[in-house]
Coordinates of C-alpha atoms in Angstrom, one line a residue:
X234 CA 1.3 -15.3 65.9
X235 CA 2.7 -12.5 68.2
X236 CA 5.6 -10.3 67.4
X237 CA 8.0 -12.1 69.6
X238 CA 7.1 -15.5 67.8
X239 CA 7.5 -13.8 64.3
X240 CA 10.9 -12.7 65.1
X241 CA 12.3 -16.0 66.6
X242 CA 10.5 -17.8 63.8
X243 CA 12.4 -15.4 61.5
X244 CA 15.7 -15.4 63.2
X245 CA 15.6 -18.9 63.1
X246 CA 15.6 -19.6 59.3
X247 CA 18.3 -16.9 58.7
X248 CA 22.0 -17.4 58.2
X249 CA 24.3 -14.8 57.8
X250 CA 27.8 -16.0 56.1
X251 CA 31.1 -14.5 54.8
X252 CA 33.4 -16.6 52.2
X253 CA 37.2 -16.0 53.2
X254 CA 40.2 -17.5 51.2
X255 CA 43.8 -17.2 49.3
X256 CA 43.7 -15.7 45.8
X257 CA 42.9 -17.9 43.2
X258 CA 41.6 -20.5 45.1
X259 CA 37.9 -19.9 43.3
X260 CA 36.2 -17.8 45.3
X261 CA 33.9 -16.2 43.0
X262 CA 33.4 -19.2 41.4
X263 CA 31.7 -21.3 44.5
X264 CA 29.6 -18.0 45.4
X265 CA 28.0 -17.7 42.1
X266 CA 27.3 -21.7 42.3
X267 CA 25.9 -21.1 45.5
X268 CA 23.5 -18.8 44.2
X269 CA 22.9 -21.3 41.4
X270 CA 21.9 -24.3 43.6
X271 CA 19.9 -21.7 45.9
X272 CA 17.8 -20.6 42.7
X273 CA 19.0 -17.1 42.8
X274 CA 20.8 -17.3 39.3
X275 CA 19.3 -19.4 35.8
X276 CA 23.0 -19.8 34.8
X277 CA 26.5 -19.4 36.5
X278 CA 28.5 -17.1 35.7
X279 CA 32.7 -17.3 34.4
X280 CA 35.2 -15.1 36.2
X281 CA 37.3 -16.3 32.9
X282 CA 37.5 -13.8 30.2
X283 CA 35.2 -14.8 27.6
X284 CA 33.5 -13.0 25.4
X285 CA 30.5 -15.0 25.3
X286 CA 30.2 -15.8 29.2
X287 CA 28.4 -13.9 31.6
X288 CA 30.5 -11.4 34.5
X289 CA 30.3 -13.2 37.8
X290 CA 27.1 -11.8 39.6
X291 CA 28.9 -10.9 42.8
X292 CA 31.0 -8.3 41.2
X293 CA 29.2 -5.2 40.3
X294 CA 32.7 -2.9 40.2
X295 CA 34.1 -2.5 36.5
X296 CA 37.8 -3.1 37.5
X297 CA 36.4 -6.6 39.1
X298 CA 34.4 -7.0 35.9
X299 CA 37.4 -6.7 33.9
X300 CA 39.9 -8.4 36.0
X301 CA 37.8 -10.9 37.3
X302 CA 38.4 -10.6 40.7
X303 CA 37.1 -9.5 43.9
X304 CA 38.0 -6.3 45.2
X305 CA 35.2 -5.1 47.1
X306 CA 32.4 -6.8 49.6
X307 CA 28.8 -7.8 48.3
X308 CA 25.7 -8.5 50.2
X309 CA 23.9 -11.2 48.9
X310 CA 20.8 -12.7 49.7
X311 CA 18.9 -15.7 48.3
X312 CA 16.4 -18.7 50.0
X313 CA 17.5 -22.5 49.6
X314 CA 14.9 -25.1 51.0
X315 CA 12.5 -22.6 53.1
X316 CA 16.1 -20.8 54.6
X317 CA 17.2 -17.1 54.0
X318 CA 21.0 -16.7 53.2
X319 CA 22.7 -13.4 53.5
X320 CA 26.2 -14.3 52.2
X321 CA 29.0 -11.5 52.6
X322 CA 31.2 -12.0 49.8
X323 CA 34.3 -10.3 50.9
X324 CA 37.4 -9.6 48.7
X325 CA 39.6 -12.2 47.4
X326 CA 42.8 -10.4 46.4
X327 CA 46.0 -10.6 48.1
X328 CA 46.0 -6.6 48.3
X329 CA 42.5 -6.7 50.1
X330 CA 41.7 -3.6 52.4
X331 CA 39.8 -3.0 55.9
X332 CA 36.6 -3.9 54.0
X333 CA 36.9 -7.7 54.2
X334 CA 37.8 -7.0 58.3
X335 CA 35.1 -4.7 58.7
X336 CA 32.4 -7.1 56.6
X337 CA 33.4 -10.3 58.9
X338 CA 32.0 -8.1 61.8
X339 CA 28.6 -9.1 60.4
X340 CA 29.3 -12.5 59.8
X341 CA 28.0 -15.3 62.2
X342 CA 30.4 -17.8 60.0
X343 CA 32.3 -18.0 57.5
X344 CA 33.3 -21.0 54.7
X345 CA 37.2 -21.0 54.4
X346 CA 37.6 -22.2 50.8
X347 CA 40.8 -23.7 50.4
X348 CA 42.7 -24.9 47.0
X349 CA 43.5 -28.8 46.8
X350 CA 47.1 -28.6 45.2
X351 CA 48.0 -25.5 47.8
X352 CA 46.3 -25.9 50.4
X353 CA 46.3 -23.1 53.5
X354 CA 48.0 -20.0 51.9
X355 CA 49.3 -16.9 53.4
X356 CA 46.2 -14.6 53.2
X357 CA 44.0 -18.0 54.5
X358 CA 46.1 -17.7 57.2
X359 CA 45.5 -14.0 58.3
X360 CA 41.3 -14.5 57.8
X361 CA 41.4 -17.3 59.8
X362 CA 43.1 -15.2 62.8
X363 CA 40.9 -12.2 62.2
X364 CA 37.9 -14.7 62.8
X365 CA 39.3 -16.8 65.4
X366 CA 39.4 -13.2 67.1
X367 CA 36.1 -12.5 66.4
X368 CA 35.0 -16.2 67.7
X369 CA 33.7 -16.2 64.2
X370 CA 32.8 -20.5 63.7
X371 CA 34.5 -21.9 60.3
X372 CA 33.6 -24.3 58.1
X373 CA 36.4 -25.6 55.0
X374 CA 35.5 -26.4 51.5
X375 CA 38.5 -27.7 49.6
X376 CA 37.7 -26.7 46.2
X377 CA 39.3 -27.6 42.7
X378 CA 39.2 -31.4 43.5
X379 CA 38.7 -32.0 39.6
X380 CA 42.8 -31.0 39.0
X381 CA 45.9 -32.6 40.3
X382 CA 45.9 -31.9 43.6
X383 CA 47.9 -33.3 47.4
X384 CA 46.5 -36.2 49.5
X385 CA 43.1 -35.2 51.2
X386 CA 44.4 -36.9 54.5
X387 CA 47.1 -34.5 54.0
X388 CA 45.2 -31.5 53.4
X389 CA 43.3 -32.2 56.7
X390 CA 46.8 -32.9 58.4
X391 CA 48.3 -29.5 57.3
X392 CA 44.8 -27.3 58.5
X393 CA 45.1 -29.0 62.2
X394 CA 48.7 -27.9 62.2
X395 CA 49.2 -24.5 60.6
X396 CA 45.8 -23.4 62.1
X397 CA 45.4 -25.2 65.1
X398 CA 41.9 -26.3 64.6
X399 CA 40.6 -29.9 64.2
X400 CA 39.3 -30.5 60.8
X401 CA 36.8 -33.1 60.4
X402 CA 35.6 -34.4 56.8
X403 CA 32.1 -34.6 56.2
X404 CA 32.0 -36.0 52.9
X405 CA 34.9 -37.4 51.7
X406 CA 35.8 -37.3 47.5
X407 CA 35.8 -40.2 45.2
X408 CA 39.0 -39.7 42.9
X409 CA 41.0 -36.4 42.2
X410 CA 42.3 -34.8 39.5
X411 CA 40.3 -36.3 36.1
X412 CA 39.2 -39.6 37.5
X413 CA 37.3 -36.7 40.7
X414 CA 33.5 -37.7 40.0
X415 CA 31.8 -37.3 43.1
X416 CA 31.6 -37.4 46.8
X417 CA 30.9 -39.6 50.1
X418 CA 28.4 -38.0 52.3
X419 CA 29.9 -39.1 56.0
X420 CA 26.8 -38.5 57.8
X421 CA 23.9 -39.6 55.3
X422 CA 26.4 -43.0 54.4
X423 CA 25.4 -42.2 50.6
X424 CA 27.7 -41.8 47.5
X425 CA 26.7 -38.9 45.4
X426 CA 28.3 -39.5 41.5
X427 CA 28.4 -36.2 39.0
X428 CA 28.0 -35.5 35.2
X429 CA 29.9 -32.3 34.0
X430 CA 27.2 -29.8 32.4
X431 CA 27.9 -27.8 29.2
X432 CA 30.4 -24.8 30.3
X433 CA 29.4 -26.0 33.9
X434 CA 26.9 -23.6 33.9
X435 CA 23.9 -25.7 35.1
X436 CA 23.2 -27.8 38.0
X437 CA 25.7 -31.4 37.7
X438 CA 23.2 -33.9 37.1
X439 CA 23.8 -36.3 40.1
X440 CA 23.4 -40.5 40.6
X441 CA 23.0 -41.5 44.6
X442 CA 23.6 -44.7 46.0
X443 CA 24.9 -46.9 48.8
X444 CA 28.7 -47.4 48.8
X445 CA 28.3 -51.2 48.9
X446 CA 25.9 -50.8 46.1
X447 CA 27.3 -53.1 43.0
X448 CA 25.5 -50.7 40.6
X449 CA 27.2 -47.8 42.5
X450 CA 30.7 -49.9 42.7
X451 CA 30.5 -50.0 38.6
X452 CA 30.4 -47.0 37.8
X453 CA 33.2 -45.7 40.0
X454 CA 35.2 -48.7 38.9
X455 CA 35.7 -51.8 41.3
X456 CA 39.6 -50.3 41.5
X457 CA 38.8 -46.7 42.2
X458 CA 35.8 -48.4 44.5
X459 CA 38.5 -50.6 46.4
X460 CA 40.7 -47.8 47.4
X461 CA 37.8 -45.6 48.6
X462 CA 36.6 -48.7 51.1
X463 CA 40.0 -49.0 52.3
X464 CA 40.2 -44.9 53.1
X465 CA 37.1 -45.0 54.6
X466 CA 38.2 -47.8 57.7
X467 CA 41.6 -45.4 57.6
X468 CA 39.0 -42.3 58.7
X469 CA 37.1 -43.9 60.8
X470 CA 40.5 -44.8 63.1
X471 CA 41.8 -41.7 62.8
X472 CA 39.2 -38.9 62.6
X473 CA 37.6 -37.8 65.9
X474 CA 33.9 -37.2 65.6
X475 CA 32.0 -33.8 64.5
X476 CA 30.8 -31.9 67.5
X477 CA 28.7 -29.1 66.8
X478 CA 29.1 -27.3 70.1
X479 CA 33.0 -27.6 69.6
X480 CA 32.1 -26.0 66.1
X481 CA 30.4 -23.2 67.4
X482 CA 33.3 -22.8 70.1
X483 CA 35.6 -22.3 67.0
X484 CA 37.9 -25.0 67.9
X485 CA 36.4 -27.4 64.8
X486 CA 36.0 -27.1 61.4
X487 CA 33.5 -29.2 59.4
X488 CA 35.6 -29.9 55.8
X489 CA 34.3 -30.3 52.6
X490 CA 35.3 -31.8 49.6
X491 CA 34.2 -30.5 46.2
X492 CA 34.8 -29.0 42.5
X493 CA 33.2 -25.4 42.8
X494 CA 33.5 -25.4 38.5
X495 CA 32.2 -28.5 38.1
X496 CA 29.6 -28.2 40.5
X497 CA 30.4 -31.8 42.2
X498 CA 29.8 -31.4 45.5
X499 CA 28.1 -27.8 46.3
X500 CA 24.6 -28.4 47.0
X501 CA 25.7 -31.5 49.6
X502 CA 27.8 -28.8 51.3
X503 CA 25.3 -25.9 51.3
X504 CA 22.7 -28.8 53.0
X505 CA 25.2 -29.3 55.5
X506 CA 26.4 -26.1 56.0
X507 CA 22.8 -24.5 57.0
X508 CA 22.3 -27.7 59.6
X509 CA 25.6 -27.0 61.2
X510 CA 26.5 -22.8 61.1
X511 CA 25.2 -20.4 63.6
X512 CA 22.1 -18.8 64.0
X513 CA 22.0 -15.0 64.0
X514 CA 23.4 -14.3 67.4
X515 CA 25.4 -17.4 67.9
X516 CA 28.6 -16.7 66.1
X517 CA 31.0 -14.3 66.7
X518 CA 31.7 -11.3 69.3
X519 CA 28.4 -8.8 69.1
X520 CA 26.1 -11.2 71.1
X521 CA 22.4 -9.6 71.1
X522 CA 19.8 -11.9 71.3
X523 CA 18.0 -12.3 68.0
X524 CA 14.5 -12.6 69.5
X525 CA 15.1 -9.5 71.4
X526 CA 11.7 -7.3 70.7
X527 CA 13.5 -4.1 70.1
X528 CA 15.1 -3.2 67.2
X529 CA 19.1 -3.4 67.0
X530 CA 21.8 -3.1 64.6
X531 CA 24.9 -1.7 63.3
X532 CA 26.7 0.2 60.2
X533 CA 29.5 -2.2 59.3
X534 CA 29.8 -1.0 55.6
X535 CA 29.6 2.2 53.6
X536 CA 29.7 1.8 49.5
X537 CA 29.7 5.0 47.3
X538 CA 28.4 4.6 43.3
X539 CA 27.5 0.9 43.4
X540 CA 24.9 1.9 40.3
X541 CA 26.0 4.7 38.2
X542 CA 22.0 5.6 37.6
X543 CA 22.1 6.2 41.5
X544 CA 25.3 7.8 42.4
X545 CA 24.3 8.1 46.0
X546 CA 26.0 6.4 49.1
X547 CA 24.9 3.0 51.0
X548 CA 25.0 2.4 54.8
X549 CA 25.3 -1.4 55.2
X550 CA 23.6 -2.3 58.4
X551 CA 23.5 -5.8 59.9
X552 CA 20.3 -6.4 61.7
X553 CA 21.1 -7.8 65.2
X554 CA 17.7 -8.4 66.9
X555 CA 13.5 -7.4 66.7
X556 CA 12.1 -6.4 63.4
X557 CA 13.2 -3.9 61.3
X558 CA 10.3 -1.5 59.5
X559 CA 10.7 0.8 56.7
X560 CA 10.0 4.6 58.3
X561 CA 11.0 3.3 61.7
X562 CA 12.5 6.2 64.5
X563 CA 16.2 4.6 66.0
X564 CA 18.5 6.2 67.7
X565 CA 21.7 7.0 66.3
X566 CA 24.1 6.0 69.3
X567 CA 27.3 7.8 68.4
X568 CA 25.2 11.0 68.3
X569 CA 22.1 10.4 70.5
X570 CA 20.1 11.0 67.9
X571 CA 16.8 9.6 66.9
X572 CA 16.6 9.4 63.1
X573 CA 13.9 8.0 60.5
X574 CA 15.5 4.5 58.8
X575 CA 13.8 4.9 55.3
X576 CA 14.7 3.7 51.9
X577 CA 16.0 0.5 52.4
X578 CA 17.3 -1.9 50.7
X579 CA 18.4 -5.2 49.9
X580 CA 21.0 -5.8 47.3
X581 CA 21.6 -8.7 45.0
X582 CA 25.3 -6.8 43.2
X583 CA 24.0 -4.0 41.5
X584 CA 20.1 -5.1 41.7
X585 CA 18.5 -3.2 44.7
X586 CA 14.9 -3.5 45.9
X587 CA 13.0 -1.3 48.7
X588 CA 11.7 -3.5 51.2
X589 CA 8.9 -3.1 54.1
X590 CA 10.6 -5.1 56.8
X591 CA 13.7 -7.1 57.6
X592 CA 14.8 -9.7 60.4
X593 CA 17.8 -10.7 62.7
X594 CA 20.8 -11.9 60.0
X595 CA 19.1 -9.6 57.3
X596 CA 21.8 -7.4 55.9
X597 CA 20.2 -3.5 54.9
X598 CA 21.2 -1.1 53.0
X599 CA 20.3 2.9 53.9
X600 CA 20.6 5.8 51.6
X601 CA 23.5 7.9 53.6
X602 CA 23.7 11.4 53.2
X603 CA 26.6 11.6 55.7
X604 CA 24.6 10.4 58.2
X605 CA 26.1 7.3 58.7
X606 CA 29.6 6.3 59.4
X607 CA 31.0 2.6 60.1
X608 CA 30.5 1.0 63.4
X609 CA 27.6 3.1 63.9
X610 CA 25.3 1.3 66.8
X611 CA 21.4 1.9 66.4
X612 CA 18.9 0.5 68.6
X613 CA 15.0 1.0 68.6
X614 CA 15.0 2.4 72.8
X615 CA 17.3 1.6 75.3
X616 CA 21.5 1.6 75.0
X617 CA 23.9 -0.7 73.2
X618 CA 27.3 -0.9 73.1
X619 CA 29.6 -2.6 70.5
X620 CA 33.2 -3.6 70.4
X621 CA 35.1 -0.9 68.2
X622 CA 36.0 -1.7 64.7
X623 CA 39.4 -2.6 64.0
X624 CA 41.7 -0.8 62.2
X625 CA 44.7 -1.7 60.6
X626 CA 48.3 -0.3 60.1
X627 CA 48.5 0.0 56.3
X628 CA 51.7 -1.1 54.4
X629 CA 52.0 0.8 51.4
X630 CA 51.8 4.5 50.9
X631 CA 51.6 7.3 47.7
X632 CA 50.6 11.2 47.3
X633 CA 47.5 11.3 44.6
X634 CA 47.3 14.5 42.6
X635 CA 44.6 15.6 40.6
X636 CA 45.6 16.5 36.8
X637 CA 43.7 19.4 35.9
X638 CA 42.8 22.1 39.2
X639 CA 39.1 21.9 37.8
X640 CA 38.9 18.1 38.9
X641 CA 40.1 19.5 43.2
X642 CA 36.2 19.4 43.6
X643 CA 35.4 16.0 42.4
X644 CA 39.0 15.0 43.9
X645 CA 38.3 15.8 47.3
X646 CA 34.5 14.7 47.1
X647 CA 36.1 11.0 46.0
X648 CA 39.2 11.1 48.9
X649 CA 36.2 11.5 51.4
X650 CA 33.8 9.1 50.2
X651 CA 36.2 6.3 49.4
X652 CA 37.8 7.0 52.9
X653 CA 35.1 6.7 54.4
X654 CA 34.3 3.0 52.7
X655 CA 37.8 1.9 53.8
X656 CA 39.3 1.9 50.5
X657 CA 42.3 4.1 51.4
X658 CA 42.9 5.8 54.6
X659 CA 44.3 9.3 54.8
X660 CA 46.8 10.8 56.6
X661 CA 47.8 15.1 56.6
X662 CA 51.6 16.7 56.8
X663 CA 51.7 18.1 60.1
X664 CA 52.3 21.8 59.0
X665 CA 51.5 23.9 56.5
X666 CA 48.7 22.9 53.0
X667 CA 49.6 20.1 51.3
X668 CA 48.3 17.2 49.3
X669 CA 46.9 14.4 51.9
X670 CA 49.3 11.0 52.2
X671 CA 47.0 7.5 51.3
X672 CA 47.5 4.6 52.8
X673 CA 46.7 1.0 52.2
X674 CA 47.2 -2.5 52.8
X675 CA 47.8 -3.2 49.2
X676 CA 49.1 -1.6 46.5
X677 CA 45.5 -2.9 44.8
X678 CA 43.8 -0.6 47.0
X679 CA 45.4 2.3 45.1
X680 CA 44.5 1.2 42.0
X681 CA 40.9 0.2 42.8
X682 CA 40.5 4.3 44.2
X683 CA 42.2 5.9 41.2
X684 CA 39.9 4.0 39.2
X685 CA 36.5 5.0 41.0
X686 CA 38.2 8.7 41.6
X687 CA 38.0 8.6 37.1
X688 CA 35.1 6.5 36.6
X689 CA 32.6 7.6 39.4
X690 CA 34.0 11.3 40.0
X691 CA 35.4 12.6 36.9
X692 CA 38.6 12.9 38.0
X693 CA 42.0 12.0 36.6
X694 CA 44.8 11.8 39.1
X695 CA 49.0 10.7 39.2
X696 CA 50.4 9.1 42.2
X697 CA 53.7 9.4 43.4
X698 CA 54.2 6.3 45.7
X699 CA 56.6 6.8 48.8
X700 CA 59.2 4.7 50.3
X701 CA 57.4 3.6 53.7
X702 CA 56.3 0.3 54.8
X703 CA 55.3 0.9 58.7
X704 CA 52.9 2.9 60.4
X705 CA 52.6 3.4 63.8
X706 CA 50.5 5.5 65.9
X707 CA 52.1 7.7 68.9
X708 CA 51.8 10.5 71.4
X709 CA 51.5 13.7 70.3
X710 CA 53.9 15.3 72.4
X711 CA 56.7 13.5 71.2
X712 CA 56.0 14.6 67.9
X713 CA 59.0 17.0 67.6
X714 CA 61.6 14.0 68.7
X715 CA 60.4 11.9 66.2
X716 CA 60.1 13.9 63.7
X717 CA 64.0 15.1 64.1
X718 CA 65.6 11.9 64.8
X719 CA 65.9 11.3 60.9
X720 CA 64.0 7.5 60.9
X721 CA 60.7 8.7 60.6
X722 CA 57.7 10.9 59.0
X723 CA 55.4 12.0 61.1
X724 CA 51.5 12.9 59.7
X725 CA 48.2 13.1 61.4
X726 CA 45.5 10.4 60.7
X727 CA 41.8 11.4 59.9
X728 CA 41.1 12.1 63.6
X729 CA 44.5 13.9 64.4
X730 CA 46.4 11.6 66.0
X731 CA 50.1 11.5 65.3
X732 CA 51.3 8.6 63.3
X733 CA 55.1 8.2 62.4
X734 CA 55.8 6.3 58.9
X735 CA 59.1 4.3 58.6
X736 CA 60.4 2.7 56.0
X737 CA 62.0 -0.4 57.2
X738 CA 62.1 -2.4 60.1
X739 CA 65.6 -1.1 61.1
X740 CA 64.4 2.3 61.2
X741 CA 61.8 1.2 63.7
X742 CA 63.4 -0.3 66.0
X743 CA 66.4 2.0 66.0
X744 CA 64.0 4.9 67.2
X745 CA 62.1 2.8 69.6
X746 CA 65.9 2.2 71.2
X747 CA 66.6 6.0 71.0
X748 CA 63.5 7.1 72.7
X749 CA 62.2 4.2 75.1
X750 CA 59.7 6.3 76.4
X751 CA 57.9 6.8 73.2
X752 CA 55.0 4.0 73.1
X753 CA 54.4 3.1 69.1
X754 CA 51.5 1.3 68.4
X755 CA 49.8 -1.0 65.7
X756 CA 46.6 0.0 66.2
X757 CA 45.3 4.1 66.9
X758 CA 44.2 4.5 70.4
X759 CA 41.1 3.5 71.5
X760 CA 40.8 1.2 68.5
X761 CA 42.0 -2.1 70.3
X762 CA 39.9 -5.1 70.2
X763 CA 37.4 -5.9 72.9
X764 CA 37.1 -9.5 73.5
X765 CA 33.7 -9.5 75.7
X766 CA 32.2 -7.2 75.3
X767 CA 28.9 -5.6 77.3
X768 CA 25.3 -5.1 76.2
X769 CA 23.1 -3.3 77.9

């Protein structure tokens, strides 16, 4: 087989994923079961606090180990049925930062896991915009189906209307709450019945059937059986048909039904899910054709201390199109370079393993000496251009000191690193030395870098947390009014441009009245979104 062949053969079996959802709604839960059912895992991990249960695989960070949470993005990547899966497990806290944007750049879908009893929630709501932007196709598991949750028929009502997409079920759930103990496959016309597993660690054992099967009608109970038969003619009247194409086109979403603890229903959506979701190429706004025969790919992550025996930093590259070979010469776009890609990796949390080669979907990690920096294009010959990376206005802000002068050195080793992974950004007084002002989306975000600053670089900080809530990039040479109209605060980001900070609304909009002329903007200049953009 040639090489053109191999790659398309590759591409082909590869699908590259990110999970996005509301905190609490069981994130972490339904990734490690998806590494269970894929074989990737013996037993499933608790995100509960028990001593005698295992950390959830995903999260490799002590503070998520401890809090069970997500904080930061994993790469992930297991084989189910002959298929590679490379699943982006992005952060699930309501404080999440410019990682979970910046990982959903690799992503050629993602599964929008929503909770039963709540269904779409604020921070569901912001994901689903940041990959409707991104033309990033969605599929919806409704999780927690074994508690007391709202009408599915509503559920499905309230996603159409509060995101504007048209959700159709593919299975459809038999019972809720206790009496939830399995699901209706829509498109295979079979009834798939659970049995919990001790501490749902294990695989549900499962009993198929036909829905008119009397053995099948038994055990769900002829009443329970009855008002299924009935909800299916409702369906069938009211819900359009799945279109794949309109899938693809991000106007449809596939929905799900399930109990990520339980297990019921996991496997018959990850079945589905690799029929229906994009190949590499196919979803979202970086375009390259996957059987291209030249190498291509971008940095869309960089992760400081993921081991402690390592301590070294990671470039996260997402591999667009050709093959990818250890020791291979790219160039480095930003700087015209043409550098050596060796040492990589793949990553399975804190497990790494050096690999030979890698295909389109595969996400790699590099060893960065400070080579590397985020949105970083790299292509085997020729040019390639990418849409820049977004950037967000953060909306919480603090001064972090070191304790001790001896710690400076590890202190400013840890403000660059973790800047540079997104964790904080950092912003400098106009005049004069003084300690840098962080900023973040969440007040989480400080926590999570005061804890690596201690853990990872030995350094023990206080913060003092300011007053402002808006950030707002400007033109330098209005720096001077700004700064003297009494409203604002006025630093310079990482790459010197001005930025003024305001603490309210009011403030903001009583300075844009005062100086019309003054253009404040969300986003720094020259960070807007491209919407098509232009390979070459």
């Amino acid at each position: 087989m040639d090489l053109s062949k191999t790659i398309k053969t590759e591409a082909e079996r590869r699908r590259t994923f990110a999970i996005i959802s509301h905190p609490d709604a069981g994130k972490t839960t339904f990734t490690e079961k998806l590494l269970l059912y894929g074989g990737a895992i013996r037993l499933a991990g608790s995100v509960r606090a028990r001593r005698d249960q295992n950390k959830a695989t995903s999260d490799w960070m002590d503070l998520e180990q401890e809090r069970g949470i997500s904080v930061t993005s994993a790469a992930l990547q297991f084989e189910y049925n002959g298929y590679c899966l490379n699943l982006l497990d992005t952060p699930g806290h309501r404080d999440f930062s410019e990682d979970t944007y910046r990982t959903l750049t690799a992503a050629d879908s993602a599964v929008m896991l929503l909770d039963a009893a709540k269904g779409v929630e604020d921070q569901t709501r912001k994901l689903f915009r940041v990959c409707r932007r991104r033309n990033i196709p969605i599929a919806t598991f409704i999780n927690k189906m074994d508690r007391p949750g709202r009408d599915p028929l509503s559920l499905l009502d309230e996603v159409e209307e509060i995101l504007g997409i048209a959700a159709v079920p593919v299975n459809w759930p038999i019972g809720s709450g206790d009496e939830f103990t399995g699901v209706y496959d829509r498109t295979k016309k079979r009834i798939y019945l659970y049995q919990r597993t001790t501490h749902n660690q294990h695989k549900a054992p499962v009993i198929e059937g036909n829905a008119d099967d009397p053995a099948i009608r038994e055990l769900i109970g002829p009443d329970k059986h009855d008002r299924f038969m009935e909800e299916m003619e409702i369906l069938e009247e009211v819900v359009k048909p799945f279109d794949r194409d309109t899938f693809l086109e991000g106007k449809m979403t596939p929905v799900f039904f399930g109990s990520a603890l339980t297990n019921f229903g996991v496997e018959r959506f990850l079945e589905h899910f690799i029929d229906l979701s994009p190949l590499p190429g196919e979803g979202g706004d970086i375009r390259i054709r996957a059987d291209e025969d030249r190498f291509t790919g971008f940095v869309f992550k960089v992760q400081a201390n993921m081991n402690q025996r390592h301590r070294d930093r990671i470039a996260f590259v997402r591999i667009c199109s050709g093959r990818f070979e250890r020791g291979m010469m790219v160039k480095q776009l930003r700087t015209g370079k043409v550098i050596r890609l060796s040492s990589p990796h793949t990553f399975f949390a804190q497990e790494r393993a050096v690999i030979d080669e890698a295909w389109p979907g595969d996400i790699i990690g590099l060893i960065n000496p400070g080579t590397f920096r985020i949105g970083d294009a790299l292509c085997e010959r020729g040019d390639l251009s990418l849409p820049p990376f977004p950037r967000f206005a953060p909306e919480c802000f603090a001064t972090v000191r070191p304790h001790d002068p001896t710690m400076y050195k590890g202190f400013h080793k840890g403000l660059q690193q973790l800047s540079e992974e997104g964790v904080v950004q950092v912003y400098y007084p106009l005049r004069g030395v003084h300690d840098p002002i962080l900023g973040a989306v969440g007040q989480l975000q400080f926590e999570v870098f005061v804890s690596r600053l201690e853990s990872e670089y030995s350094a023990k900080v206080s913060v003092e947390h300011h007053p402002y809530t808006i950030a707002r990039w400007m033109d330098k040479e209005h720096v001077d009014e700004i700064s003297g109209s009494g409203s604002a605060k006025v630093v310079l980001d990482d790459q010197e441009r001005a930025v003024a900070l305001f603490k309210k609304g009011y403030d903001l909009r009583f300075v844009e009245k005062k100086y019309p002329d003054v253009v404040f903007s969300e986003l720094p200049p020259g960070d807007a979104y491209v919407q098509d953009p232009v390979f070459s």
